[in-house]
PDB file of C-alpha atoms in Angstrom:
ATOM      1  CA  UNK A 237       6.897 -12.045 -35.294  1.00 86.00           C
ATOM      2  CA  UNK A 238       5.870  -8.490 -35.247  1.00 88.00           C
ATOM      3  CA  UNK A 239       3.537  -8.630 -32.613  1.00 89.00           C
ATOM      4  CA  UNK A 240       6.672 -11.161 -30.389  1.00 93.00           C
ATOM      5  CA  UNK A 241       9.344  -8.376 -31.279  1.00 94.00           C
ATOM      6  CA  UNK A 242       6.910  -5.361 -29.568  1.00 94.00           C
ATOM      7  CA  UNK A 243       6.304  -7.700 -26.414  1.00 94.00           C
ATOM      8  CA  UNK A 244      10.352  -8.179 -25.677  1.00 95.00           C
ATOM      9  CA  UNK A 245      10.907  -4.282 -26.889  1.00 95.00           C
ATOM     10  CA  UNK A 246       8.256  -3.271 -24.082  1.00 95.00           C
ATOM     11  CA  UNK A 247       9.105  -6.025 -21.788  1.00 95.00           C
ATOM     12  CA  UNK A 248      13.068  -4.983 -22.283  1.00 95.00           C
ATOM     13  CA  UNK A 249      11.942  -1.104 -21.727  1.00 94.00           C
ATOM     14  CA  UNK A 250      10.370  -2.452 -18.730  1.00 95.00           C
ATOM     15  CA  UNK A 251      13.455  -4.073 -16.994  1.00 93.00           C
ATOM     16  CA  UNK A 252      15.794  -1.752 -17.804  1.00 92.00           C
ATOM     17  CA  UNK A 253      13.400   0.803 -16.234  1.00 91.00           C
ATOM     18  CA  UNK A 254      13.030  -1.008 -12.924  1.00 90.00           C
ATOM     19  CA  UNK A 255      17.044  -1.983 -12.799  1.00 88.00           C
ATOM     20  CA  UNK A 256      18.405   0.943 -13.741  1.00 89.00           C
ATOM     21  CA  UNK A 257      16.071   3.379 -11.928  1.00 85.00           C
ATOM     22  CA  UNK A 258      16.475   1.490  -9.073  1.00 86.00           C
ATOM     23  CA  UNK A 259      20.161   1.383  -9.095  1.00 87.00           C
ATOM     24  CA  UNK A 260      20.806   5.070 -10.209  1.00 88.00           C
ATOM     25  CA  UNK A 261      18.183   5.894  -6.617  1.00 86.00           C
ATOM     26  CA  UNK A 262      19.782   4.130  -4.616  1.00 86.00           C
ATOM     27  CA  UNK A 263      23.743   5.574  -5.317  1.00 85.00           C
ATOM     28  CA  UNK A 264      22.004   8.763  -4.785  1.00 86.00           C
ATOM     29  CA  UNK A 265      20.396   7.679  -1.406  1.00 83.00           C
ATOM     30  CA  UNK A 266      23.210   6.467   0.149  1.00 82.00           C
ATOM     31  CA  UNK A 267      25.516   9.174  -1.304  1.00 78.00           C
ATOM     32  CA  UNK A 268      23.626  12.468  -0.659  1.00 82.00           C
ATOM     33  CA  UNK A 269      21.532  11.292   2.543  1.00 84.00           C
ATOM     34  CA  UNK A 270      23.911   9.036   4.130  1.00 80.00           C
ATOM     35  CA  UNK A 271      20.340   6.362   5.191  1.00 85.00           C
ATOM     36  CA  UNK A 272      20.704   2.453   5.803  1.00 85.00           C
ATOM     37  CA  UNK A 273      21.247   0.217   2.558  1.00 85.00           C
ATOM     38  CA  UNK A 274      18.080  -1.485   3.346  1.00 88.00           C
ATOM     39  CA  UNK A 275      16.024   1.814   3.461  1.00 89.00           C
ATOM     40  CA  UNK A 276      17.328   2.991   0.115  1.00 90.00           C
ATOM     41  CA  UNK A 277      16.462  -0.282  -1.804  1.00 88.00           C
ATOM     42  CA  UNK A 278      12.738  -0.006   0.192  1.00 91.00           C
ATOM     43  CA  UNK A 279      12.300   3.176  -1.241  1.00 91.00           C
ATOM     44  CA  UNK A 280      14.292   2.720  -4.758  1.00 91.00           C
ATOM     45  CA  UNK A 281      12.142  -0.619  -5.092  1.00 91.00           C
ATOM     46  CA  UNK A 282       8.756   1.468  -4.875  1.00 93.00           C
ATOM     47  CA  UNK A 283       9.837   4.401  -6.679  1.00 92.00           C
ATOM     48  CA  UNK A 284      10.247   2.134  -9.487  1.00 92.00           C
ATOM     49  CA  UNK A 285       7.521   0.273  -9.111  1.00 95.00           C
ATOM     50  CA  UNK A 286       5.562   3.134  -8.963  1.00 93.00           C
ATOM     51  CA  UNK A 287       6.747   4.571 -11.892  1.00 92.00           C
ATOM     52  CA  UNK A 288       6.299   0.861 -13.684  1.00 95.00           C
ATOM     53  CA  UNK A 289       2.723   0.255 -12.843  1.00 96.00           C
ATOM     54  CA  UNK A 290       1.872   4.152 -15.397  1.00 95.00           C
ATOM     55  CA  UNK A 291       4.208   2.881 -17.893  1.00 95.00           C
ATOM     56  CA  UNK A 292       2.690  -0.635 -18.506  1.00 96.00           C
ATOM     57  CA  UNK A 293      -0.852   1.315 -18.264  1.00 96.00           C
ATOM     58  CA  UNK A 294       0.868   3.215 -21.523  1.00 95.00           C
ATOM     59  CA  UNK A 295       2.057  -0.373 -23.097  1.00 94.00           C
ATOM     60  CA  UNK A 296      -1.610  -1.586 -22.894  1.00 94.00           C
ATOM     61  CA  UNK A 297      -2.699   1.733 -24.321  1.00 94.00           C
ATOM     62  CA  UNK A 298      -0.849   1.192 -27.457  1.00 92.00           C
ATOM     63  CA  UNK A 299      -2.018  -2.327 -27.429  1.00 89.00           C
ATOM     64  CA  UNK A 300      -5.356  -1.106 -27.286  1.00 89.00           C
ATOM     65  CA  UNK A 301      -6.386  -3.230 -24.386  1.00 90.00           C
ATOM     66  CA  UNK A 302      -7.145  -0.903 -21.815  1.00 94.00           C
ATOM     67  CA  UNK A 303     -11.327  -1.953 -22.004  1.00 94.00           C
ATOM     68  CA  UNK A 304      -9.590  -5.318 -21.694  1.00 93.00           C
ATOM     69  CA  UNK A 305      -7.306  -4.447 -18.271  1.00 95.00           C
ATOM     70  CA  UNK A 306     -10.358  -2.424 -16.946  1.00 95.00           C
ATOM     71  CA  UNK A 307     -12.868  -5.435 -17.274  1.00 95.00           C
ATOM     72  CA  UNK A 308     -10.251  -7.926 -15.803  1.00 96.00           C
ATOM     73  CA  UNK A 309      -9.532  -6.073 -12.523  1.00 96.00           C
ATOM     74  CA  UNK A 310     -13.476  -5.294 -11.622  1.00 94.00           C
ATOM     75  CA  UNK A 311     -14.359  -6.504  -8.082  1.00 94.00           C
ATOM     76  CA  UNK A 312     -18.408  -7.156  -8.510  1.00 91.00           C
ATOM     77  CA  UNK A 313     -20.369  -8.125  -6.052  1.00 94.00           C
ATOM     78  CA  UNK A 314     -18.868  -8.882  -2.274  1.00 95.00           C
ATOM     79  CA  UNK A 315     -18.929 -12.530  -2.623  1.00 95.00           C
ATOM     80  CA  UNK A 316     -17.151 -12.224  -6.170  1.00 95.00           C
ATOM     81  CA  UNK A 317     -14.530 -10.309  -4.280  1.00 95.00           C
ATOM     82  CA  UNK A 318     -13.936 -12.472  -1.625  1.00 97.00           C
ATOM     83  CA  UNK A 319     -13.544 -15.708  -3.844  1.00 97.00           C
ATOM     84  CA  UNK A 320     -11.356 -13.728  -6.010  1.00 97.00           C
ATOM     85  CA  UNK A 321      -8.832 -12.189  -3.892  1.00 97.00           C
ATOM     86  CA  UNK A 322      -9.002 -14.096  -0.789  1.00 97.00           C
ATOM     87  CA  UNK A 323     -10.576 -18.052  -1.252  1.00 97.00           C
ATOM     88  CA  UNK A 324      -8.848 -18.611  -4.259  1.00 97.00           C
ATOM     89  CA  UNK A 325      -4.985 -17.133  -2.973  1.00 97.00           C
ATOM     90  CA  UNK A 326      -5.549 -19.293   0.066  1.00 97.00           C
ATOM     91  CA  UNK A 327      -6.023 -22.277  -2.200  1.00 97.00           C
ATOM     92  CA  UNK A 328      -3.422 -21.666  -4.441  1.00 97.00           C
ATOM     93  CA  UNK A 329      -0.721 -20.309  -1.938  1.00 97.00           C
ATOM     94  CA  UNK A 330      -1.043 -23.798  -0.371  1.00 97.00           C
ATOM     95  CA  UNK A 331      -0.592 -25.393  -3.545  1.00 97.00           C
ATOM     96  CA  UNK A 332       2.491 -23.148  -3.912  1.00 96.00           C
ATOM     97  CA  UNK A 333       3.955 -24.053  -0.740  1.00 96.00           C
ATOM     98  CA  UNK A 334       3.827 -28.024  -1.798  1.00 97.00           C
ATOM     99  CA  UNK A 335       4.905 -27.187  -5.376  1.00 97.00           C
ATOM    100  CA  UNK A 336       7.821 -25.271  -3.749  1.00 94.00           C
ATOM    101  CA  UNK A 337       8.631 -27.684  -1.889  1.00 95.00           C
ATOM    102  CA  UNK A 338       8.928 -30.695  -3.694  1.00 96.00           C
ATOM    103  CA  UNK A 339      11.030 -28.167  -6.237  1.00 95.00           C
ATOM    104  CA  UNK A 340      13.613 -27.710  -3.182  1.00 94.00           C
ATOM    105  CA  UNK A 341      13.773 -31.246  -2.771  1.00 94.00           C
ATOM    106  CA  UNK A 342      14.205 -31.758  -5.928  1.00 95.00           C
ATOM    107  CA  UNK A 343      16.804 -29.148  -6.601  1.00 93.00           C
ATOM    108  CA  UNK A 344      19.016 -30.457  -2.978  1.00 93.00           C
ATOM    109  CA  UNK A 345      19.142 -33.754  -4.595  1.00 94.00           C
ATOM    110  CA  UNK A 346      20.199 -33.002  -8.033  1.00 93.00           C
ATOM    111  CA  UNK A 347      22.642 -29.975  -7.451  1.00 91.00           C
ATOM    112  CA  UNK A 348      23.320 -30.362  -3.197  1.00 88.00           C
ATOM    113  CA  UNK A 349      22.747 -27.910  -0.963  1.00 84.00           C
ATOM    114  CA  UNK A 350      21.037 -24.616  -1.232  1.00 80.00           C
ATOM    115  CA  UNK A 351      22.356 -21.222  -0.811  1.00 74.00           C
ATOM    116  CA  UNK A 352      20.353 -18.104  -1.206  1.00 74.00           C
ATOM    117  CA  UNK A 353      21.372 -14.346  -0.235  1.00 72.00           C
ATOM    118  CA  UNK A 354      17.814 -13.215   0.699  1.00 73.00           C
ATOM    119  CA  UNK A 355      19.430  -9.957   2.152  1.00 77.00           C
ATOM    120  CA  UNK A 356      17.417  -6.792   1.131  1.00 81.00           C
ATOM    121  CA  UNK A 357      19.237  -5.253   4.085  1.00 83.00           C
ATOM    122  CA  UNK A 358      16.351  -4.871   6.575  1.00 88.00           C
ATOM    123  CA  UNK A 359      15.390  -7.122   9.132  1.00 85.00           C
ATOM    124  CA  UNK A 360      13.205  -7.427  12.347  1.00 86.00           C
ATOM    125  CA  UNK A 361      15.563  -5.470  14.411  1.00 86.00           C
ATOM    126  CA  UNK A 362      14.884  -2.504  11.924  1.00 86.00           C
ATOM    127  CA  UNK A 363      12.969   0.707  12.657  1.00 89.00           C
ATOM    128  CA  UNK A 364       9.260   0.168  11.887  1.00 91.00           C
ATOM    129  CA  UNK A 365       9.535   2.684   9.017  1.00 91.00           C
ATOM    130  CA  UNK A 366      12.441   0.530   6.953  1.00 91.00           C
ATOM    131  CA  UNK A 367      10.053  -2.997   7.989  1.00 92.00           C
ATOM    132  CA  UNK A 368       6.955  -0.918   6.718  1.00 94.00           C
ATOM    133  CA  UNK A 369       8.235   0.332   3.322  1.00 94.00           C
ATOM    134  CA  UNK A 370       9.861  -2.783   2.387  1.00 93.00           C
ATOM    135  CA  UNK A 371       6.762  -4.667   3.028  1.00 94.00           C
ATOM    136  CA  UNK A 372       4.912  -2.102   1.040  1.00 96.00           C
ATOM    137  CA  UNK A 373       7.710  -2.421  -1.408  1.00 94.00           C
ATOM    138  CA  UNK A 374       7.772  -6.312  -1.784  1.00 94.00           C
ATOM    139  CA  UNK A 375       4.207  -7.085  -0.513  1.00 96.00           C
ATOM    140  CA  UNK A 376       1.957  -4.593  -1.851  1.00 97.00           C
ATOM    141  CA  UNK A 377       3.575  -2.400  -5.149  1.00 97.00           C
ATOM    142  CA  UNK A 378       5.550  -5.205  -6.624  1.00 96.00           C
ATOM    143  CA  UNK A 379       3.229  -7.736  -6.884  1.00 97.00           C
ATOM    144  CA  UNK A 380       0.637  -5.308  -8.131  1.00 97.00           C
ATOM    145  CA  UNK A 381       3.082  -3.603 -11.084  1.00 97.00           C
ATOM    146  CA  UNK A 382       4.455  -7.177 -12.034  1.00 97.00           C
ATOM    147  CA  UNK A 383       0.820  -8.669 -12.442  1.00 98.00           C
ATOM    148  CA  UNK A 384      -0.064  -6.045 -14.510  1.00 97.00           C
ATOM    149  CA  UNK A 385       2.785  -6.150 -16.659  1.00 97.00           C
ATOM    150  CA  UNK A 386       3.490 -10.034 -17.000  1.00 98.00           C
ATOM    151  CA  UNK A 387      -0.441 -11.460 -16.324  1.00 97.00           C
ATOM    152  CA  UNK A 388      -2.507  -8.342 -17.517  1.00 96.00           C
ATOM    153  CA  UNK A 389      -0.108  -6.977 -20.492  1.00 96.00           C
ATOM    154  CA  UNK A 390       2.089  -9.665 -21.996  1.00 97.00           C
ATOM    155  CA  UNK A 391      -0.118 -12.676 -21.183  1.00 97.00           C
ATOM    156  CA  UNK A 392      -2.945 -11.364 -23.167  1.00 94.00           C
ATOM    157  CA  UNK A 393      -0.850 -10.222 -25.697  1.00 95.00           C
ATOM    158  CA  UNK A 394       0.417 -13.366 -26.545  1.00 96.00           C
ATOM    159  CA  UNK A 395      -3.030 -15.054 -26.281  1.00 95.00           C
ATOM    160  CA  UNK A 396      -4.684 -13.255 -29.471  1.00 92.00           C
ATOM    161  CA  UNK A 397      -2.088 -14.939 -31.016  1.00 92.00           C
ATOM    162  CA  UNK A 398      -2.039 -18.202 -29.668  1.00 95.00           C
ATOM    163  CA  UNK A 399      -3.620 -20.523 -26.976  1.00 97.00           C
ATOM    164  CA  UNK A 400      -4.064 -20.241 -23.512  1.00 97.00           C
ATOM    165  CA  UNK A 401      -1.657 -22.467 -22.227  1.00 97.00           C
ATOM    166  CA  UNK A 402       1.211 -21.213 -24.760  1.00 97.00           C
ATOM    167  CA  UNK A 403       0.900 -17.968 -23.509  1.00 97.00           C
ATOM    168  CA  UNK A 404       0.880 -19.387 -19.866  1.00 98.00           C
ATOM    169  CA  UNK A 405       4.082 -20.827 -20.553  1.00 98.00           C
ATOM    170  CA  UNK A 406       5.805 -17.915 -22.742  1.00 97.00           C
ATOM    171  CA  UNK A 407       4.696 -15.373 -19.939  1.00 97.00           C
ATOM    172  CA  UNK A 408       5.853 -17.682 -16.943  1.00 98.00           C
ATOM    173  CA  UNK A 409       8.707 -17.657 -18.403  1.00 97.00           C
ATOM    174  CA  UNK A 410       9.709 -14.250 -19.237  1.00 97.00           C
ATOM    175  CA  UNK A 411       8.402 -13.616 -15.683  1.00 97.00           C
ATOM    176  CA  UNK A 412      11.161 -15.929 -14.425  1.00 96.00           C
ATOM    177  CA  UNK A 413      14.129 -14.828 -16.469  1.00 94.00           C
ATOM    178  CA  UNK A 414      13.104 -11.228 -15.628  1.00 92.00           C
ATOM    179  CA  UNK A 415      14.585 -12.337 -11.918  1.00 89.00           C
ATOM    180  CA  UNK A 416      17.889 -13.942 -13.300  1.00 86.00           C
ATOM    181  CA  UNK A 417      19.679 -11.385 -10.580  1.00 79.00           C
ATOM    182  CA  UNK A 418      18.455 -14.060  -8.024  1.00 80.00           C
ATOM    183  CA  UNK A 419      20.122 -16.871  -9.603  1.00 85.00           C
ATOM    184  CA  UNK A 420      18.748 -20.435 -11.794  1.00 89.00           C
ATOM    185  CA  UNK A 421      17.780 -21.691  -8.377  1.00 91.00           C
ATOM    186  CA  UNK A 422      15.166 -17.999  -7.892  1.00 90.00           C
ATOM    187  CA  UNK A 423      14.385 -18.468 -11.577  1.00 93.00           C
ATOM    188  CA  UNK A 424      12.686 -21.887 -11.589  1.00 93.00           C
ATOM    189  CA  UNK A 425      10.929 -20.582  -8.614  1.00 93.00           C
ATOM    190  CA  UNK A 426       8.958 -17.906 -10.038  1.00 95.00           C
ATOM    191  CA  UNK A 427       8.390 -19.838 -12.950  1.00 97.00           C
ATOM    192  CA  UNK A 428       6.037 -21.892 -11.125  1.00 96.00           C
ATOM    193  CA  UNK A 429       4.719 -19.181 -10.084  1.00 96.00           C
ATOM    194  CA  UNK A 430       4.265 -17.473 -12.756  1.00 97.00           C
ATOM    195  CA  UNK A 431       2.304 -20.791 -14.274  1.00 98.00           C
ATOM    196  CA  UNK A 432      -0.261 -20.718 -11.248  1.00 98.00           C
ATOM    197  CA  UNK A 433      -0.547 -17.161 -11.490  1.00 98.00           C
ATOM    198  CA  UNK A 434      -0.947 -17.655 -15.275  1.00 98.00           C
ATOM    199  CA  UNK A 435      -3.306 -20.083 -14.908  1.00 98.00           C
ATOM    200  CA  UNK A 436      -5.649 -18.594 -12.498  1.00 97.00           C
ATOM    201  CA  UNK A 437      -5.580 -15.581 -14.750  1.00 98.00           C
ATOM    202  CA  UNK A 438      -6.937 -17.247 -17.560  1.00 97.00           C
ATOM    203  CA  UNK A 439      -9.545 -19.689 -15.780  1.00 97.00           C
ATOM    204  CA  UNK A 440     -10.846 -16.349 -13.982  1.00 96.00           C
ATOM    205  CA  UNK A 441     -10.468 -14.080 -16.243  1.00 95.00           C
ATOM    206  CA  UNK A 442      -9.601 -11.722 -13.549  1.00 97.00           C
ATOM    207  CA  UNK A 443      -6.809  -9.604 -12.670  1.00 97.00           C
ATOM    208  CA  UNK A 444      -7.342  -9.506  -9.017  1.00 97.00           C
ATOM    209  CA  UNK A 445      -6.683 -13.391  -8.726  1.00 97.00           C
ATOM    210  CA  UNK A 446      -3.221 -13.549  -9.846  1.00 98.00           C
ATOM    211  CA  UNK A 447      -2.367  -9.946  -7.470  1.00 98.00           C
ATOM    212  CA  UNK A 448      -3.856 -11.347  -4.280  1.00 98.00           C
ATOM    213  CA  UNK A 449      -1.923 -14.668  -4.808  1.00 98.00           C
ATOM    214  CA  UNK A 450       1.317 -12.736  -5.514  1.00 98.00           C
ATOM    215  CA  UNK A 451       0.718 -10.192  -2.918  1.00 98.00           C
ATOM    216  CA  UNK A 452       0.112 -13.112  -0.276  1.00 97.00           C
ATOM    217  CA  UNK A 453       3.118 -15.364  -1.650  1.00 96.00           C
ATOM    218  CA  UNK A 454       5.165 -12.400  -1.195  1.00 94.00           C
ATOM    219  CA  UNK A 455       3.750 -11.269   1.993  1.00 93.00           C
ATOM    220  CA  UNK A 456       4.369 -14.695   3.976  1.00 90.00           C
ATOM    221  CA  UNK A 457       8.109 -14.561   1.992  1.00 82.00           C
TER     222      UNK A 457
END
């Protein structure tokens, strides 16, 4: 129970970090520089991430599993590299799209139809620098500072303590209710992919797996 309590105290730290950070930049955006709505949560979103991606690196330090993080995000050879970050996403982003899929059917016939605010206040008739930076944003620096907390920090964690698939499962989910702000519908979503990404992690033993399939599922989102 000791080891559970310091995985929801950092994972807590963690949220609280990105939501409030994010928040308190973007009043001060809009309020002393007067940009778009969309721009400020582009840069709010990064700034946090940013400042995430150091601060799980410090969780994993005090976990002493920093040889551990090192090993799982070596690239290796070229073909390595390209079946780890690019064959494998492919796969499993197609496998995502079906799994997905049959969830939204599934969801439409239990609770009707579906209404999502996907809004992050940009859109293609944007300046290129508010499409670039949330794309970096969403794309590139999320995936990459979620990964590492969820699939690199707490999923590990959890495994020295018990087996693969239970902390799959335990991970996936505190993945998904870490996105409650997007509603149940958002929250079953990334749980499945937070299994696949789980899963991949583990079989691979990789890091770079699970952040090319995010970064890719994010990416065509």
């Amino acid at each position: 129970w000791v080891s559970w309590l310091i995985i929801l105290v950092f994972l807590i730290v963690w949220w609280v970090a990105l939501l409030i950070g994010g928040l308190a930049v973007i009043l001060a955006l809009l309020y002393f520089t007067g940009i778009s709505e969309g721009l400020a949560r582009s840069v709010s979103g990064l700034l946090g991430y940013i400042i995430l991606i150091p601060l799980t690196l410090l969780f994993i330090y005090v976990d002493g599993s920093l040889d551990r993080i090192k090993e799982m995000l070596r690239f290796g050879s070229v073909k390595r590299t390209l079946i780890l970050i690019l064959a494998i996403p492919i796969v499993v982003t197609l496998i995502g799209w079906i799994l997905t899929f049959i969830y939204n059917v599934l969801w439409y016939w239990i609770f009707g139809e579906l209404s999502i605010d996907a809004d992050m206040g940009t859109n293609w008739e944007s300046n290129s620098i508010d499409i670039a930076l949330l794309f970096l944003m969403v794309a590139i620096v999320g995936p990459i500072a979620e990964e590492l907390m969820f699939r690199g920090y707490i999923l590990d964690a959890i495994n020295r303590k018990h087996s693969d698939w239970t902390a799959i499962i335990w991970s996936s989910i505190l993945f998904s209710l870490v996105h409650f702000l997007g509603g149940f519908f958002y929250i079953g979503a990334t749980l499945i992919g937070g299994i696949m990404y789980g899963w991949i992690r583990v079989r691979t033993g990789s890091l770079l797996t699970p952040i090319a399939c995010h970064m890719m599922w994010n990416m065509l989102a």
